[in-house]
mmCIF file of C-alpha atoms in Angstrom:
data_model
loop_
_atom_site.group_PDB
_atom_site.id
_atom_site.type_symbol
_atom_site.label_atom_id
_atom_site.label_comp_id
_atom_site.label_asym_id
_atom_site.label_seq_id
_atom_site.Cartn_x
_atom_site.Cartn_y
_atom_site.Cartn_z
ATOM 1 C CA GLU H 1 112.897 57.456 -182.244
ATOM 2 C CA ALA H 2 112.045 53.771 -183.069
ATOM 3 C CA ASP H 3 108.616 52.494 -182.087
ATOM 4 C CA ILE H 4 109.635 48.957 -181.321
ATOM 5 C CA TYR H 5 109.375 47.648 -177.719
ATOM 6 C CA GLN H 6 110.583 44.566 -176.110
ATOM 7 C CA THR H 7 109.510 43.009 -172.591
ATOM 8 C CA PRO H 8 110.859 42.036 -170.293
ATOM 9 C CA ARG H 9 114.120 44.003 -170.471
ATOM 10 C CA TYR H 10 115.693 41.700 -167.846
ATOM 11 C CA LEU H 11 114.611 38.124 -166.873
ATOM 12 C CA VAL H 12 116.265 35.679 -164.415
ATOM 13 C CA ILE H 13 114.650 32.278 -164.364
ATOM 14 C CA GLY H 14 115.306 28.679 -163.408
ATOM 15 C CA THR H 15 116.096 25.760 -165.698
ATOM 16 C CA GLY H 16 112.988 24.121 -167.277
ATOM 17 C CA LYS H 17 110.796 27.184 -167.183
ATOM 18 C CA LYS H 18 108.815 28.161 -170.213
ATOM 19 C CA ILE H 19 109.414 31.843 -171.188
ATOM 20 C CA THR H 20 108.056 34.193 -173.891
ATOM 21 C CA LEU H 21 109.862 37.340 -174.954
ATOM 22 C CA GLU H 22 107.482 39.814 -176.337
ATOM 23 C CA CYS H 23 108.193 42.236 -179.235
ATOM 24 C CA SER H 24 105.875 44.877 -180.696
ATOM 25 C CA GLN H 25 106.281 47.648 -183.292
ATOM 26 C CA THR H 26 103.903 50.379 -184.338
ATOM 27 C CA MET H 27 105.558 51.244 -187.677
ATOM 28 C CA GLY H 28 103.617 48.851 -189.767
ATOM 29 C CA HIS H 29 106.747 47.001 -190.842
ATOM 30 C CA ASP H 30 106.219 43.660 -192.716
ATOM 31 C CA LYS H 31 109.584 42.148 -191.830
ATOM 32 C CA MET H 32 110.623 41.279 -188.131
ATOM 33 C CA TYR H 33 113.736 39.646 -186.777
ATOM 34 C CA TRP H 34 114.963 38.031 -183.552
ATOM 35 C CA TYR H 35 118.801 38.253 -183.008
ATOM 36 C CA GLN H 36 120.824 36.492 -180.297
ATOM 37 C CA GLN H 37 124.037 38.282 -178.904
ATOM 38 C CA ASP H 38 126.453 36.938 -176.391
ATOM 39 C CA PRO H 39 128.677 39.524 -174.539
ATOM 40 C CA GLY H 40 131.285 40.930 -176.854
ATOM 41 C CA MET H 41 130.144 38.941 -179.883
ATOM 42 C CA GLU H 42 128.325 39.726 -183.087
ATOM 43 C CA LEU H 43 124.558 39.433 -183.455
ATOM 44 C CA HIS H 44 123.305 36.177 -184.982
ATOM 45 C CA LEU H 45 119.922 35.963 -186.635
ATOM 46 C CA ILE H 46 117.755 33.134 -185.042
ATOM 47 C CA HIS H 47 114.361 33.908 -186.534
ATOM 48 C CA TYR H 48 112.686 36.211 -189.048
ATOM 49 C CA SER H 49 109.249 36.915 -190.559
ATOM 50 C CA TYR H 50 108.074 38.505 -193.906
ATOM 51 C CA GLY H 51 104.705 39.213 -192.540
ATOM 52 C CA VAL H 52 101.641 37.602 -190.926
ATOM 53 C CA ASN H 53 101.818 33.789 -190.767
ATOM 54 C CA SER H 54 105.439 33.787 -192.122
ATOM 55 C CA THR H 55 108.252 32.578 -189.934
ATOM 56 C CA GLU H 56 111.735 31.499 -191.001
ATOM 57 C CA LYS H 57 114.743 30.106 -189.213
ATOM 58 C CA GLY H 58 117.762 32.203 -189.316
ATOM 59 C CA ASP H 59 121.498 31.472 -189.573
ATOM 60 C CA LEU H 60 122.053 30.322 -186.047
ATOM 61 C CA SER H 61 120.277 27.198 -184.834
ATOM 62 C CA SER H 62 117.957 27.961 -181.948
ATOM 63 C CA GLU H 63 115.668 25.851 -179.728
ATOM 64 C CA SER H 64 113.235 28.828 -179.610
ATOM 65 C CA THR H 65 110.045 29.318 -181.664
ATOM 66 C CA VAL H 66 108.357 32.266 -183.000
ATOM 67 C CA SER H 67 104.878 33.212 -184.121
ATOM 68 C CA ARG H 68 103.432 36.096 -186.283
ATOM 69 C CA ILE H 69 99.663 36.240 -185.917
ATOM 70 C CA ARG H 70 99.455 39.964 -186.147
ATOM 71 C CA THR H 71 101.746 42.410 -188.114
ATOM 72 C CA GLU H 72 102.854 44.352 -185.005
ATOM 73 C CA HIS H 73 103.603 41.405 -182.748
ATOM 74 C CA PHE H 74 106.610 38.819 -183.000
ATOM 75 C CA PRO H 75 106.917 36.766 -179.741
ATOM 76 C CA LEU H 76 109.797 34.490 -179.153
ATOM 77 C CA THR H 77 109.154 31.375 -176.852
ATOM 78 C CA LEU H 78 111.497 28.918 -175.198
ATOM 79 C CA GLU H 79 109.451 25.873 -173.945
ATOM 80 C CA SER H 80 112.144 24.740 -171.510
ATOM 81 C CA ALA H 81 114.891 27.211 -170.685
ATOM 82 C CA ARG H 82 118.465 25.871 -170.151
ATOM 83 C CA PRO H 83 121.575 27.861 -168.952
ATOM 84 C CA SER H 84 122.877 27.672 -172.550
ATOM 85 C CA HIS H 85 120.023 30.031 -173.404
ATOM 86 C CA THR H 86 121.463 32.800 -171.282
ATOM 87 C CA SER H 87 122.102 35.704 -173.708
ATOM 88 C CA GLN H 88 120.740 38.991 -174.915
ATOM 89 C CA TYR H 89 117.921 38.717 -177.428
ATOM 90 C CA LEU H 90 117.233 41.744 -179.706
ATOM 91 C CA CYS H 91 114.123 42.248 -181.801
ATOM 92 C CA ALA H 92 114.256 44.326 -184.940
ATOM 93 C CA SER H 93 111.945 45.402 -187.763
ATOM 94 C CA SER H 94 112.187 46.734 -191.285
ATOM 95 C CA GLU H 95 110.101 47.256 -194.388
ATOM 96 C CA LEU H 96 110.523 44.522 -196.985
ATOM 97 C CA TRP H 97 113.811 44.943 -198.874
ATOM 98 C CA PHE H 98 112.273 45.617 -202.224
ATOM 99 C CA ARG H 99 110.062 48.498 -200.878
ATOM 100 C CA THR H 100 112.751 50.514 -199.284
ATOM 101 C CA THR H 101 116.332 50.815 -198.477
ATOM 102 C CA GLY H 102 115.805 48.309 -195.602
ATOM 103 C CA GLU H 103 116.737 50.318 -192.542
ATOM 104 C CA LEU H 104 116.558 48.313 -189.378
ATOM 105 C CA PHE H 105 114.927 49.503 -186.144
ATOM 106 C CA PHE H 106 115.889 47.655 -183.108
ATOM 107 C CA GLY H 107 114.198 47.202 -179.621
ATOM 108 C CA GLU H 108 116.207 47.814 -176.443
ATOM 109 C CA GLY H 109 116.815 44.045 -176.023
ATOM 110 C CA SER H 110 115.818 41.408 -173.470
ATOM 111 C CA ARG H 111 118.690 40.162 -171.330
ATOM 112 C CA LEU H 112 117.800 36.431 -170.226
ATOM 113 C CA THR H 113 119.723 34.645 -167.507
ATOM 114 C CA VAL H 114 118.749 30.973 -166.880
ATOM 115 C CA LEU H 115 120.118 29.609 -163.534
ATOM 116 C CA LYS X 1 136.842 33.787 -191.788
ATOM 117 C CA ASN X 2 134.011 36.066 -191.000
ATOM 118 C CA GLU X 3 132.306 37.599 -193.959
ATOM 119 C CA VAL X 4 132.368 41.004 -192.358
ATOM 120 C CA GLU X 5 135.516 42.150 -190.668
ATOM 121 C CA GLN X 6 136.035 45.257 -188.617
ATOM 122 C CA SER X 7 139.089 47.054 -187.454
ATOM 123 C CA PRO X 8 140.121 47.904 -184.813
ATOM 124 C CA GLN X 9 138.339 45.811 -182.286
ATOM 125 C CA ASN X 10 138.936 48.339 -179.521
ATOM 126 C CA LEU X 11 139.728 51.915 -179.834
ATOM 127 C CA THR X 12 140.598 54.558 -177.137
ATOM 128 C CA ALA X 13 140.547 58.206 -178.068
ATOM 129 C CA GLN X 14 140.897 61.639 -176.474
ATOM 130 C CA GLU X 15 138.013 63.939 -176.574
ATOM 131 C CA GLY X 16 138.282 66.035 -179.826
ATOM 132 C CA GLU X 17 140.213 63.363 -181.853
ATOM 133 C CA PHE X 18 139.189 62.368 -185.335
ATOM 134 C CA ILE X 19 138.261 58.644 -185.402
ATOM 135 C CA THR X 20 138.186 56.064 -188.119
ATOM 136 C CA ILE X 21 136.602 52.673 -188.035
ATOM 137 C CA ASN X 22 136.965 50.273 -190.894
ATOM 138 C CA CYS X 23 134.794 47.506 -192.312
ATOM 139 C CA SER X 24 135.643 44.975 -195.059
ATOM 140 C CA TYR X 25 133.309 42.391 -196.498
ATOM 141 C CA SER X 26 133.604 39.428 -198.789
ATOM 142 C CA VAL X 27 130.111 38.813 -200.015
ATOM 143 C CA GLY X 28 127.848 40.647 -202.739
ATOM 144 C CA ILE X 29 125.802 43.194 -200.920
ATOM 145 C CA SER X 30 122.875 45.484 -201.639
ATOM 146 C CA ALA X 31 123.603 47.809 -198.824
ATOM 147 C CA LEU X 32 125.856 48.386 -195.836
ATOM 148 C CA HIS X 33 124.750 49.499 -192.420
ATOM 149 C CA TRP X 34 126.493 51.243 -189.690
ATOM 150 C CA LEU X 35 124.941 50.692 -186.206
ATOM 151 C CA GLN X 36 125.673 52.107 -182.747
ATOM 152 C CA GLN X 37 125.128 50.047 -179.597
ATOM 153 C CA HIS X 38 125.242 51.652 -176.239
ATOM 154 C CA PRO X 39 126.292 49.803 -173.008
ATOM 155 C CA GLY X 40 122.558 49.244 -172.181
ATOM 156 C CA GLY X 41 122.331 47.055 -175.258
ATOM 157 C CA GLY X 42 120.010 49.042 -177.414
ATOM 158 C CA ILE X 43 121.050 49.540 -181.114
ATOM 159 C CA VAL X 44 120.489 52.570 -183.325
ATOM 160 C CA SER X 45 120.938 52.613 -187.088
ATOM 161 C CA LEU X 46 123.425 55.370 -188.037
ATOM 162 C CA PHE X 47 123.712 54.953 -191.770
ATOM 163 C CA MET X 48 122.665 52.779 -194.576
ATOM 164 C CA LEU X 49 124.516 53.222 -197.773
ATOM 165 C CA SER X 50 125.097 51.411 -201.162
ATOM 166 C CA SER X 51 127.577 53.864 -202.718
ATOM 167 C CA GLY X 52 129.453 57.024 -202.130
ATOM 168 C CA LYS X 53 129.346 58.951 -198.907
ATOM 169 C CA LYS X 54 126.708 60.114 -196.186
ATOM 170 C CA LYS X 55 126.995 62.623 -193.556
ATOM 171 C CA HIS X 56 125.121 63.202 -190.434
ATOM 172 C CA GLY X 57 126.352 65.772 -187.900
ATOM 173 C CA ARG X 58 129.675 64.691 -186.809
ATOM 174 C CA LEU X 59 129.489 61.223 -188.413
ATOM 175 C CA ILE X 60 130.538 60.347 -192.001
ATOM 176 C CA ALA X 61 130.172 57.030 -193.637
ATOM 177 C CA THR X 62 131.907 56.097 -196.903
ATOM 178 C CA ILE X 63 131.799 52.977 -199.063
ATOM 179 C CA ASN X 64 133.952 51.714 -201.933
ATOM 180 C CA ILE X 65 132.017 48.858 -203.637
ATOM 181 C CA GLN X 66 134.769 47.797 -205.991
ATOM 182 C CA GLU X 67 137.209 47.373 -202.864
ATOM 183 C CA LYS X 68 134.394 46.003 -200.632
ATOM 184 C CA HIS X 69 135.330 48.404 -197.864
ATOM 185 C CA SER X 70 133.673 51.115 -195.791
ATOM 186 C CA SER X 71 134.716 53.520 -193.224
ATOM 187 C CA LEU X 72 132.910 55.341 -190.362
ATOM 188 C CA HIS X 73 134.535 58.668 -189.282
ATOM 189 C CA ILE X 74 133.642 60.587 -186.133
ATOM 190 C CA THR X 75 134.953 64.248 -186.203
ATOM 191 C CA ALA X 76 135.526 66.053 -182.964
ATOM 192 C CA SER X 77 134.844 62.992 -180.748
ATOM 193 C CA HIS X 78 133.085 63.324 -177.567
ATOM 194 C CA PRO X 79 132.730 61.026 -174.492
ATOM 195 C CA ARG X 80 129.095 60.438 -175.470
ATOM 196 C CA ASP X 81 130.342 58.792 -178.700
ATOM 197 C CA SER X 82 131.595 55.895 -176.454
ATOM 198 C CA ALA X 83 129.836 52.825 -177.722
ATOM 199 C CA VAL X 84 130.232 49.781 -179.864
ATOM 200 C CA TYR X 85 129.918 50.509 -183.559
ATOM 201 C CA ILE X 86 128.894 47.643 -185.759
ATOM 202 C CA CYS X 87 129.047 47.196 -189.475
ATOM 203 C CA ALA X 88 126.543 44.883 -191.226
ATOM 204 C CA VAL X 89 125.839 44.090 -194.843
ATOM 205 C CA SER X 90 122.593 43.012 -196.626
ATOM 206 C CA ARG X 91 123.092 40.020 -198.848
ATOM 207 C CA ASN X 92 121.947 40.662 -202.354
ATOM 208 C CA TYR X 93 121.295 36.963 -203.402
ATOM 209 C CA GLY X 94 119.626 33.889 -202.211
ATOM 210 C CA GLY X 95 116.668 33.062 -200.003
ATOM 211 C CA SER X 96 117.831 35.189 -197.174
ATOM 212 C CA GLN X 97 118.034 38.243 -199.469
ATOM 213 C CA GLY X 98 117.958 41.332 -197.303
ATOM 214 C CA ASN X 99 119.077 39.764 -194.139
ATOM 215 C CA LEU X 100 122.069 41.283 -192.436
ATOM 216 C CA ILE X 101 125.560 39.711 -191.762
ATOM 217 C CA PHE X 102 127.179 41.459 -188.804
ATOM 218 C CA GLY X 103 130.720 42.242 -187.897
ATOM 219 C CA LYS X 104 131.873 41.816 -184.346
ATOM 220 C CA GLY X 105 131.826 45.514 -183.682
ATOM 221 C CA THR X 106 134.395 48.212 -182.708
ATOM 222 C CA LYS X 107 134.340 49.259 -179.047
ATOM 223 C CA LEU X 108 135.067 52.889 -178.785
ATOM 224 C CA SER X 109 136.075 54.711 -175.619
ATOM 225 C CA VAL X 110 136.369 58.499 -175.781
ATOM 226 C CA LYS X 111 138.263 60.021 -172.772
ATOM 227 C CA PRO X 112 137.479 63.531 -171.599
#
């Protein structure tokens, strides 16, 4: 069973609010990811990190920001939520690709609804 | 055209049937992943393979690197196998090396 946790699982908020989605893993993985998934659609990478103090933008443009101050923690923040941000956000982690076969471990997801 | 294509998009089977889900890709890869996503949204990694074949219980995954094609087979399917099965590939080049490209998934429903 994967040791990667996301909170909150579900969140309904009003437009303009600042939100932070939390993601923590206890596997000591260097690489962490945030994916966005709309219903019935494929996952899109929005942010990733190779380790502490490393953050990179993914393939899908996003108004969110991330930080990586500790290895185990990779929070995602939206400064001013809008209805277009309504989606499911999935956090994942893996060892760096050159150290291992790169299996991904996913959190349970955070389903965000912005009214 | 998506770099990772899955077929079929939707699949309904009777309990006990043998199921095959296909995945084709058009980029150079270092590995291919099969993932399972349950209705609640959580995703579990089933297989990661770069050649040949892997088996875990009733699940079998194969890959043909020359043809850029992989299949996921489920033997003796059961209603608890109902989920979305996602194919994803790891790029083997460029700055985003190791990041995955995902297919849209195959929604499987197994009826009792």
